């Protein structure tokens, strides 16, 4: 073999050796590692209930009232959310609708004021969201009942609620739950009665009854989660928008003598 052909042979052999080396390299094992991080997100399940165990029209509550008539009526809100996902506080507000016997909102200012006169909160009342109780300041069925003078220092509603003047109308009173600490946060298991009694003053006469006629005091509960909002005011603005858009969920837990609007009567 001449020198020129020998050089070509050596170059081809070297190329073949290099290719073999690459082929061997692809079968080598490497140090490898694989890891995964999984994050579980749980959906909140806010559940707020409204009950008034004291009120039962089938037992005659609110029927054939007279001057001095006193009956317990305790619309009570409670955060009954499960704690399986931890704390789920909420903000709540309760609306008192003042209606006539046909369910229409009363327009007569004098009649509205007379109905408001009958609504009272007795802080000594021992009932709650589930159980009936008794009051020592206002006693159901007491004879001869209570005069306006005796009622003047008894509040219309629980002091833990504040009248929302910007949202209220004369015949629809909106009360925001504020709580003892003033934050308005209603934690799981916490509850509050808006009022406890309906009292017809002994001062009323036939003229008062003719003015007010047969009437209804119905209560609606509205609530929204507290998490995600800086203040109660921000939360209620969002709730207003939800109500406007018709996207508010009606909790299945609401029990009581409800009408077609989901209100307690």
mmCIF file with all atom_site columns, C-alpha atoms in Angstrom, residues 79-263:
data_model
loop_
_atom_site.group_PDB
_atom_site.id
_atom_site.type_symbol
_atom_site.label_atom_id
_atom_site.label_alt_id
_atom_site.label_comp_id
_atom_site.label_asym_id
_atom_site.label_entity_id
_atom_site.label_seq_id
_atom_site.pdbx_PDB_ins_code
_atom_site.Cartn_x
_atom_site.Cartn_y
_atom_site.Cartn_z
_atom_site.occupancy
_atom_site.B_iso_or_equiv
_atom_site.pdbx_formal_charge
_atom_site.auth_seq_id
_atom_site.auth_comp_id
_atom_site.auth_asym_id
_atom_site.auth_atom_id
_atom_site.pdbx_PDB_model_num
ATOM 1   C CA . UNK A 1 79  ? -72.601  30.552 61.906 1.00 0.00 ? 79  UNK A CA 1
ATOM 2   C CA . UNK A 1 80  ? -73.111  26.793 61.566 1.00 0.00 ? 80  UNK A CA 1
ATOM 3   C CA . UNK A 1 81  ? -70.301  26.222 59.064 1.00 0.00 ? 81  UNK A CA 1
ATOM 4   C CA . UNK A 1 82  ? -68.320  22.993 59.498 1.00 0.00 ? 82  UNK A CA 1
ATOM 5   C CA . UNK A 1 83  ? -64.821  23.527 60.896 1.00 0.00 ? 83  UNK A CA 1
ATOM 6   C CA . UNK A 1 84  ? -63.280  20.796 58.719 1.00 0.00 ? 84  UNK A CA 1
ATOM 7   C CA . UNK A 1 85  ? -61.375  23.471 56.765 1.00 0.00 ? 85  UNK A CA 1
ATOM 8   C CA . UNK A 1 86  ? -60.567  25.590 59.797 1.00 0.00 ? 86  UNK A CA 1
ATOM 9   C CA . UNK A 1 87  ? -62.058  28.909 60.805 1.00 0.00 ? 87  UNK A CA 1
ATOM 10  C CA . UNK A 1 88  ? -64.587  30.407 58.372 1.00 0.00 ? 88  UNK A CA 1
ATOM 11  C CA . UNK A 1 89  ? -65.907  33.675 59.838 1.00 0.00 ? 89  UNK A CA 1
ATOM 12  C CA . UNK A 1 90  ? -68.605  35.724 58.170 1.00 0.00 ? 90  UNK A CA 1
ATOM 13  C CA . UNK A 1 91  ? -70.423  39.028 58.268 1.00 0.00 ? 91  UNK A CA 1
ATOM 14  C CA . UNK A 1 92  ? -74.197  38.988 58.725 1.00 0.00 ? 92  UNK A CA 1
ATOM 15  C CA . UNK A 1 93  ? -77.076  41.415 58.565 1.00 0.00 ? 93  UNK A CA 1
ATOM 16  C CA . UNK A 1 94  ? -80.744  40.928 59.371 1.00 0.00 ? 94  UNK A CA 1
ATOM 17  C CA . UNK A 1 95  ? -83.653  42.754 57.774 1.00 0.00 ? 95  UNK A CA 1
ATOM 18  C CA . UNK A 1 96  ? -86.960  43.427 59.544 1.00 0.00 ? 96  UNK A CA 1
ATOM 19  C CA . UNK A 1 97  ? -89.827  43.726 57.046 1.00 0.00 ? 97  UNK A CA 1
ATOM 20  C CA . UNK A 1 98  ? -92.958  45.444 58.360 1.00 0.00 ? 98  UNK A CA 1
ATOM 21  C CA . UNK A 1 99  ? -95.898  44.087 56.369 1.00 0.00 ? 99  UNK A CA 1
ATOM 22  C CA . UNK A 1 100 ? -99.667  44.070 56.410 1.00 0.00 ? 100 UNK A CA 1
ATOM 23  C CA . UNK A 1 101 ? -101.795 40.925 56.643 1.00 0.00 ? 101 UNK A CA 1
ATOM 24  C CA . UNK A 1 102 ? -101.449 40.338 52.899 1.00 0.00 ? 102 UNK A CA 1
ATOM 25  C CA . UNK A 1 103 ? -97.655  40.478 52.994 1.00 0.00 ? 103 UNK A CA 1
ATOM 26  C CA . UNK A 1 104 ? -97.366  43.944 51.457 1.00 0.00 ? 104 UNK A CA 1
ATOM 27  C CA . UNK A 1 105 ? -94.959  46.420 53.008 1.00 0.00 ? 105 UNK A CA 1
ATOM 28  C CA . UNK A 1 106 ? -96.847  48.926 55.172 1.00 0.00 ? 106 UNK A CA 1
ATOM 29  C CA . UNK A 1 107 ? -96.584  52.494 53.879 1.00 0.00 ? 107 UNK A CA 1
ATOM 30  C CA . UNK A 1 108 ? -98.429  54.422 56.604 1.00 0.00 ? 108 UNK A CA 1
ATOM 31  C CA . UNK A 1 109 ? -95.745  56.051 58.845 1.00 0.00 ? 109 UNK A CA 1
ATOM 32  C CA . UNK A 1 110 ? -97.987  55.961 61.920 1.00 0.00 ? 110 UNK A CA 1
ATOM 33  C CA . UNK A 1 111 ? -98.695  52.256 61.489 1.00 0.00 ? 111 UNK A CA 1
ATOM 34  C CA . UNK A 1 112 ? -94.990  51.548 60.964 1.00 0.00 ? 112 UNK A CA 1
ATOM 35  C CA . UNK A 1 113 ? -94.095  53.318 64.199 1.00 0.00 ? 113 UNK A CA 1
ATOM 36  C CA . UNK A 1 114 ? -96.721  51.349 66.091 1.00 0.00 ? 114 UNK A CA 1
ATOM 37  C CA . UNK A 1 115 ? -95.307  48.044 64.824 1.00 0.00 ? 115 UNK A CA 1
ATOM 38  C CA . UNK A 1 116 ? -91.780  49.109 65.780 1.00 0.00 ? 116 UNK A CA 1
ATOM 39  C CA . UNK A 1 117 ? -93.149  49.894 69.237 1.00 0.00 ? 117 UNK A CA 1
ATOM 40  C CA . UNK A 1 118 ? -93.976  46.207 69.729 1.00 0.00 ? 118 UNK A CA 1
ATOM 41  C CA . UNK A 1 119 ? -90.480  44.833 68.985 1.00 0.00 ? 119 UNK A CA 1
ATOM 42  C CA . UNK A 1 120 ? -88.203  44.430 72.009 1.00 0.00 ? 120 UNK A CA 1
ATOM 43  C CA . UNK A 1 121 ? -84.920  42.795 72.997 1.00 0.00 ? 121 UNK A CA 1
ATOM 44  C CA . UNK A 1 122 ? -84.643  41.400 76.513 1.00 0.00 ? 122 UNK A CA 1
ATOM 45  C CA . UNK A 1 123 ? -80.989  40.794 77.388 1.00 0.00 ? 123 UNK A CA 1
ATOM 46  C CA . UNK A 1 124 ? -82.003  38.407 80.179 1.00 0.00 ? 124 UNK A CA 1
ATOM 47  C CA . UNK A 1 125 ? -83.663  35.998 77.751 1.00 0.00 ? 125 UNK A CA 1
ATOM 48  C CA . UNK A 1 126 ? -82.111  32.512 78.053 1.00 0.00 ? 126 UNK A CA 1
ATOM 49  C CA . UNK A 1 127 ? -83.161  30.907 74.754 1.00 0.00 ? 127 UNK A CA 1
ATOM 50  C CA . UNK A 1 128 ? -80.873  30.396 71.779 1.00 0.00 ? 128 UNK A CA 1
ATOM 51  C CA . UNK A 1 129 ? -80.658  29.199 68.167 1.00 0.00 ? 129 UNK A CA 1
ATOM 52  C CA . UNK A 1 130 ? -81.947  25.730 69.043 1.00 0.00 ? 130 UNK A CA 1
ATOM 53  C CA . UNK A 1 131 ? -83.738  26.030 72.371 1.00 0.00 ? 131 UNK A CA 1
ATOM 54  C CA . UNK A 1 132 ? -86.570  28.018 73.883 1.00 0.00 ? 132 UNK A CA 1
ATOM 55  C CA . UNK A 1 133 ? -85.919  30.075 76.993 1.00 0.00 ? 133 UNK A CA 1
ATOM 56  C CA . UNK A 1 134 ? -87.389  32.605 79.387 1.00 0.00 ? 134 UNK A CA 1
ATOM 57  C CA . UNK A 1 135 ? -86.826  36.267 80.130 1.00 0.00 ? 135 UNK A CA 1
ATOM 58  C CA . UNK A 1 136 ? -86.863  37.905 83.515 1.00 0.00 ? 136 UNK A CA 1
ATOM 59  C CA . UNK A 1 137 ? -87.355  41.469 82.258 1.00 0.00 ? 137 UNK A CA 1
ATOM 60  C CA . UNK A 1 138 ? -90.110  40.632 79.775 1.00 0.00 ? 138 UNK A CA 1
ATOM 61  C CA . UNK A 1 139 ? -92.178  37.584 80.690 1.00 0.00 ? 139 UNK A CA 1
ATOM 62  C CA . UNK A 1 140 ? -94.352  35.864 78.108 1.00 0.00 ? 140 UNK A CA 1
ATOM 63  C CA . UNK A 1 141 ? -98.038  35.960 79.013 1.00 0.00 ? 141 UNK A CA 1
ATOM 64  C CA . UNK A 1 142 ? -97.633  38.258 81.997 1.00 0.00 ? 142 UNK A CA 1
ATOM 65  C CA . UNK A 1 143 ? -100.869 39.832 83.193 1.00 0.00 ? 143 UNK A CA 1
ATOM 66  C CA . UNK A 1 144 ? -101.546 42.731 82.899 1.00 0.00 ? 144 UNK A CA 1
ATOM 67  C CA . UNK A 1 145 ? -98.613  43.082 80.498 1.00 0.00 ? 145 UNK A CA 1
ATOM 68  C CA . UNK A 1 146 ? -96.343  46.086 80.011 1.00 0.00 ? 146 UNK A CA 1
ATOM 69  C CA . UNK A 1 147 ? -97.067  49.778 79.597 1.00 0.00 ? 147 UNK A CA 1
ATOM 70  C CA . UNK A 1 148 ? -95.007  52.045 77.327 1.00 0.00 ? 148 UNK A CA 1
ATOM 71  C CA . UNK A 1 149 ? -93.403  53.566 80.404 1.00 0.00 ? 149 UNK A CA 1
ATOM 72  C CA . UNK A 1 150 ? -92.084  50.123 81.395 1.00 0.00 ? 150 UNK A CA 1
ATOM 73  C CA . UNK A 1 151 ? -90.803  49.472 77.867 1.00 0.00 ? 151 UNK A CA 1
ATOM 74  C CA . UNK A 1 152 ? -88.977  52.753 77.303 1.00 0.00 ? 152 UNK A CA 1
ATOM 75  C CA . UNK A 1 153 ? -85.613  51.492 78.597 1.00 0.00 ? 153 UNK A CA 1
ATOM 76  C CA . UNK A 1 154 ? -85.811  48.136 76.820 1.00 0.00 ? 154 UNK A CA 1
ATOM 77  C CA . UNK A 1 155 ? -84.142  48.341 73.380 1.00 0.00 ? 155 UNK A CA 1
ATOM 78  C CA . UNK A 1 156 ? -85.916  47.429 70.174 1.00 0.00 ? 156 UNK A CA 1
ATOM 79  C CA . UNK A 1 157 ? -83.066  45.164 69.049 1.00 0.00 ? 157 UNK A CA 1
ATOM 80  C CA . UNK A 1 158 ? -79.945  43.533 70.433 1.00 0.00 ? 158 UNK A CA 1
ATOM 81  C CA . UNK A 1 159 ? -77.195  46.175 70.993 1.00 0.00 ? 159 UNK A CA 1
ATOM 82  C CA . UNK A 1 160 ? -74.800  43.839 69.131 1.00 0.00 ? 160 UNK A CA 1
ATOM 83  C CA . UNK A 1 161 ? -76.623  44.958 65.965 1.00 0.00 ? 161 UNK A CA 1
ATOM 84  C CA . UNK A 1 162 ? -76.445  48.441 64.422 1.00 0.00 ? 162 UNK A CA 1
ATOM 85  C CA . UNK A 1 163 ? -79.067  50.035 62.175 1.00 0.00 ? 163 UNK A CA 1
ATOM 86  C CA . UNK A 1 164 ? -77.689  50.493 58.661 1.00 0.00 ? 164 UNK A CA 1
ATOM 87  C CA . UNK A 1 165 ? -79.236  53.861 57.864 1.00 0.00 ? 165 UNK A CA 1
ATOM 88  C CA . UNK A 1 166 ? -77.869  53.915 54.305 1.00 0.00 ? 166 UNK A CA 1
ATOM 89  C CA . UNK A 1 167 ? -79.684  50.699 53.353 1.00 0.00 ? 167 UNK A CA 1
ATOM 90  C CA . UNK A 1 168 ? -82.799  50.895 55.518 1.00 0.00 ? 168 UNK A CA 1
ATOM 91  C CA . UNK A 1 169 ? -86.252  52.076 54.473 1.00 0.00 ? 169 UNK A CA 1
ATOM 92  C CA . UNK A 1 170 ? -89.060  53.025 56.873 1.00 0.00 ? 170 UNK A CA 1
ATOM 93  C CA . UNK A 1 171 ? -90.667  49.591 56.382 1.00 0.00 ? 171 UNK A CA 1
ATOM 94  C CA . UNK A 1 172 ? -87.466  47.541 55.860 1.00 0.00 ? 172 UNK A CA 1
ATOM 95  C CA . UNK A 1 173 ? -84.950  47.967 58.675 1.00 0.00 ? 173 UNK A CA 1
ATOM 96  C CA . UNK A 1 174 ? -81.441  46.632 57.997 1.00 0.00 ? 174 UNK A CA 1
ATOM 97  C CA . UNK A 1 175 ? -79.369  45.701 61.050 1.00 0.00 ? 175 UNK A CA 1
ATOM 98  C CA . UNK A 1 176 ? -75.695  44.812 60.708 1.00 0.00 ? 176 UNK A CA 1
ATOM 99  C CA . UNK A 1 177 ? -74.307  42.355 63.231 1.00 0.00 ? 177 UNK A CA 1
ATOM 100 C CA . UNK A 1 178 ? -71.362  44.057 64.963 1.00 0.00 ? 178 UNK A CA 1
ATOM 101 C CA . UNK A 1 179 ? -70.742  41.761 67.934 1.00 0.00 ? 179 UNK A CA 1
ATOM 102 C CA . UNK A 1 180 ? -69.478  42.735 71.342 1.00 0.00 ? 180 UNK A CA 1
ATOM 103 C CA . UNK A 1 181 ? -66.065  43.672 69.922 1.00 0.00 ? 181 UNK A CA 1
ATOM 104 C CA . UNK A 1 182 ? -67.491  45.875 67.167 1.00 0.00 ? 182 UNK A CA 1
ATOM 105 C CA . UNK A 1 183 ? -65.773  44.060 64.291 1.00 0.00 ? 183 UNK A CA 1
ATOM 106 C CA . UNK A 1 184 ? -68.911  42.396 62.984 1.00 0.00 ? 184 UNK A CA 1
ATOM 107 C CA . UNK A 1 185 ? -67.162  39.048 62.609 1.00 0.00 ? 185 UNK A CA 1
ATOM 108 C CA . UNK A 1 186 ? -69.382  36.046 63.358 1.00 0.00 ? 186 UNK A CA 1
ATOM 109 C CA . UNK A 1 187 ? -67.166  33.028 63.995 1.00 0.00 ? 187 UNK A CA 1
ATOM 110 C CA . UNK A 1 188 ? -68.122  29.369 63.665 1.00 0.00 ? 188 UNK A CA 1
ATOM 111 C CA . UNK A 1 189 ? -70.471  28.470 66.496 1.00 0.00 ? 189 UNK A CA 1
ATOM 112 C CA . UNK A 1 190 ? -71.304  32.061 67.414 1.00 0.00 ? 190 UNK A CA 1
ATOM 113 C CA . UNK A 1 191 ? -74.919  33.241 67.408 1.00 0.00 ? 191 UNK A CA 1
ATOM 114 C CA . UNK A 1 192 ? -77.029  36.296 68.179 1.00 0.00 ? 192 UNK A CA 1
ATOM 115 C CA . UNK A 1 193 ? -80.753  37.019 68.507 1.00 0.00 ? 193 UNK A CA 1
ATOM 116 C CA . UNK A 1 194 ? -81.934  40.223 66.831 1.00 0.00 ? 194 UNK A CA 1
ATOM 117 C CA . UNK A 1 195 ? -84.837  40.641 69.260 1.00 0.00 ? 195 UNK A CA 1
ATOM 118 C CA . UNK A 1 196 ? -86.680  38.412 71.732 1.00 0.00 ? 196 UNK A CA 1
ATOM 119 C CA . UNK A 1 197 ? -90.269  39.602 72.208 1.00 0.00 ? 197 UNK A CA 1
ATOM 120 C CA . UNK A 1 198 ? -93.355  41.061 70.599 1.00 0.00 ? 198 UNK A CA 1
ATOM 121 C CA . UNK A 1 199 ? -95.136  43.230 73.151 1.00 0.00 ? 199 UNK A CA 1
ATOM 122 C CA . UNK A 1 200 ? -98.464  45.008 72.686 1.00 0.00 ? 200 UNK A CA 1
ATOM 123 C CA . UNK A 1 201 ? -98.400  47.883 75.211 1.00 0.00 ? 201 UNK A CA 1
ATOM 124 C CA . UNK A 1 202 ? -101.243 48.080 77.714 1.00 0.00 ? 202 UNK A CA 1
ATOM 125 C CA . UNK A 1 203 ? -101.607 51.709 76.573 1.00 0.00 ? 203 UNK A CA 1
ATOM 126 C CA . UNK A 1 204 ? -102.965 50.660 73.171 1.00 0.00 ? 204 UNK A CA 1
ATOM 127 C CA . UNK A 1 205 ? -106.654 51.159 72.519 1.00 0.00 ? 205 UNK A CA 1
ATOM 128 C CA . UNK A 1 206 ? -109.036 50.415 69.665 1.00 0.00 ? 206 UNK A CA 1
ATOM 129 C CA . UNK A 1 207 ? -107.698 53.374 67.671 1.00 0.00 ? 207 UNK A CA 1
ATOM 130 C CA . UNK A 1 208 ? -104.159 51.943 67.729 1.00 0.00 ? 208 UNK A CA 1
ATOM 131 C CA . UNK A 1 209 ? -105.389 48.551 66.535 1.00 0.00 ? 209 UNK A CA 1
ATOM 132 C CA . UNK A 1 210 ? -107.424 50.123 63.741 1.00 0.00 ? 210 UNK A CA 1
ATOM 133 C CA . UNK A 1 211 ? -104.383 52.111 62.619 1.00 0.00 ? 211 UNK A CA 1
ATOM 134 C CA . UNK A 1 212 ? -101.983 49.176 62.507 1.00 0.00 ? 212 UNK A CA 1
ATOM 135 C CA . UNK A 1 213 ? -104.444 46.454 61.563 1.00 0.00 ? 213 UNK A CA 1
ATOM 136 C CA . UNK A 1 214 ? -103.239 42.848 61.266 1.00 0.00 ? 214 UNK A CA 1
ATOM 137 C CA . UNK A 1 215 ? -99.505  42.948 60.603 1.00 0.00 ? 215 UNK A CA 1
ATOM 138 C CA . UNK A 1 216 ? -96.457  40.782 60.004 1.00 0.00 ? 216 UNK A CA 1
ATOM 139 C CA . UNK A 1 217 ? -92.915  41.156 61.316 1.00 0.00 ? 217 UNK A CA 1
ATOM 140 C CA . UNK A 1 218 ? -90.708  39.056 59.054 1.00 0.00 ? 218 UNK A CA 1
ATOM 141 C CA . UNK A 1 219 ? -86.934  38.727 59.269 1.00 0.00 ? 219 UNK A CA 1
ATOM 142 C CA . UNK A 1 220 ? -84.435  37.963 56.515 1.00 0.00 ? 220 UNK A CA 1
ATOM 143 C CA . UNK A 1 221 ? -80.804  36.955 57.015 1.00 0.00 ? 221 UNK A CA 1
ATOM 144 C CA . UNK A 1 222 ? -78.034  37.921 54.566 1.00 0.00 ? 222 UNK A CA 1
ATOM 145 C CA . UNK A 1 223 ? -74.411  36.878 55.084 1.00 0.00 ? 223 UNK A CA 1
ATOM 146 C CA . UNK A 1 224 ? -71.058  36.803 53.335 1.00 0.00 ? 224 UNK A CA 1
ATOM 147 C CA . UNK A 1 225 ? -67.620  35.390 54.158 1.00 0.00 ? 225 UNK A CA 1
ATOM 148 C CA . UNK A 1 226 ? -65.314  37.691 56.137 1.00 0.00 ? 226 UNK A CA 1
ATOM 149 C CA . UNK A 1 227 ? -62.099  36.343 54.622 1.00 0.00 ? 227 UNK A CA 1
ATOM 150 C CA . UNK A 1 228 ? -60.856  38.345 51.654 1.00 0.00 ? 228 UNK A CA 1
ATOM 151 C CA . UNK A 1 229 ? -62.310  41.664 52.800 1.00 0.00 ? 229 UNK A CA 1
ATOM 152 C CA . UNK A 1 230 ? -60.526  44.403 54.695 1.00 0.00 ? 230 UNK A CA 1
ATOM 153 C CA . UNK A 1 231 ? -63.697  45.616 56.417 1.00 0.00 ? 231 UNK A CA 1
ATOM 154 C CA . UNK A 1 232 ? -67.326  44.708 56.943 1.00 0.00 ? 232 UNK A CA 1
ATOM 155 C CA . UNK A 1 233 ? -68.296  47.691 54.775 1.00 0.00 ? 233 UNK A CA 1
ATOM 156 C CA . UNK A 1 234 ? -66.308  46.281 51.838 1.00 0.00 ? 234 UNK A CA 1
ATOM 157 C CA . UNK A 1 235 ? -67.931  42.880 52.314 1.00 0.00 ? 235 UNK A CA 1
ATOM 158 C CA . UNK A 1 236 ? -71.459  44.297 52.337 1.00 0.00 ? 236 UNK A CA 1
ATOM 159 C CA . UNK A 1 237 ? -70.773  46.258 49.148 1.00 0.00 ? 237 UNK A CA 1
ATOM 160 C CA . UNK A 1 238 ? -69.810  42.977 47.511 1.00 0.00 ? 238 UNK A CA 1
ATOM 161 C CA . UNK A 1 239 ? -72.914  41.319 48.980 1.00 0.00 ? 239 UNK A CA 1
ATOM 162 C CA . UNK A 1 240 ? -75.094  44.093 47.549 1.00 0.00 ? 240 UNK A CA 1
ATOM 163 C CA . UNK A 1 241 ? -73.645  43.366 44.125 1.00 0.00 ? 241 UNK A CA 1
ATOM 164 C CA . UNK A 1 242 ? -74.280  39.635 44.519 1.00 0.00 ? 242 UNK A CA 1
ATOM 165 C CA . UNK A 1 243 ? -77.892  40.324 45.473 1.00 0.00 ? 243 UNK A CA 1
ATOM 166 C CA . UNK A 1 244 ? -78.285  42.717 42.538 1.00 0.00 ? 244 UNK A CA 1
ATOM 167 C CA . UNK A 1 245 ? -76.985  40.051 40.160 1.00 0.00 ? 245 UNK A CA 1
ATOM 168 C CA . UNK A 1 246 ? -79.156  37.344 41.704 1.00 0.00 ? 246 UNK A CA 1
ATOM 169 C CA . UNK A 1 247 ? -76.210  35.106 42.588 1.00 0.00 ? 247 UNK A CA 1
ATOM 170 C CA . UNK A 1 248 ? -76.676  34.839 46.362 1.00 0.00 ? 248 UNK A CA 1
ATOM 171 C CA . UNK A 1 249 ? -77.079  31.251 47.553 1.00 0.00 ? 249 UNK A CA 1
ATOM 172 C CA . UNK A 1 250 ? -79.979  30.431 49.850 1.00 0.00 ? 250 UNK A CA 1
ATOM 173 C CA . UNK A 1 251 ? -78.658  28.151 52.634 1.00 0.00 ? 251 UNK A CA 1
ATOM 174 C CA . UNK A 1 252 ? -80.572  24.917 53.086 1.00 0.00 ? 252 UNK A CA 1
ATOM 175 C CA . UNK A 1 253 ? -80.058  25.192 56.825 1.00 0.00 ? 253 UNK A CA 1
ATOM 176 C CA . UNK A 1 254 ? -82.549  28.043 57.301 1.00 0.00 ? 254 UNK A CA 1
ATOM 177 C CA . UNK A 1 255 ? -85.431  26.686 59.330 1.00 0.00 ? 255 UNK A CA 1
ATOM 178 C CA . UNK A 1 256 ? -88.480  28.318 60.831 1.00 0.00 ? 256 UNK A CA 1
ATOM 179 C CA . UNK A 1 257 ? -91.919  29.588 59.853 1.00 0.00 ? 257 UNK A CA 1
ATOM 180 C CA . UNK A 1 258 ? -90.795  30.787 56.443 1.00 0.00 ? 258 UNK A CA 1
ATOM 181 C CA . UNK A 1 259 ? -92.860  32.464 53.762 1.00 0.00 ? 259 UNK A CA 1
ATOM 182 C CA . UNK A 1 260 ? -92.252  32.217 50.015 1.00 0.00 ? 260 UNK A CA 1
ATOM 183 C CA . UNK A 1 261 ? -89.476  34.808 50.283 1.00 0.00 ? 261 UNK A CA 1
ATOM 184 C CA . UNK A 1 262 ? -87.469  32.703 52.725 1.00 0.00 ? 262 UNK A CA 1
ATOM 185 C CA . UNK A 1 263 ? -88.263  35.092 55.562 1.00 0.00 ? 263 UNK A CA 1
#
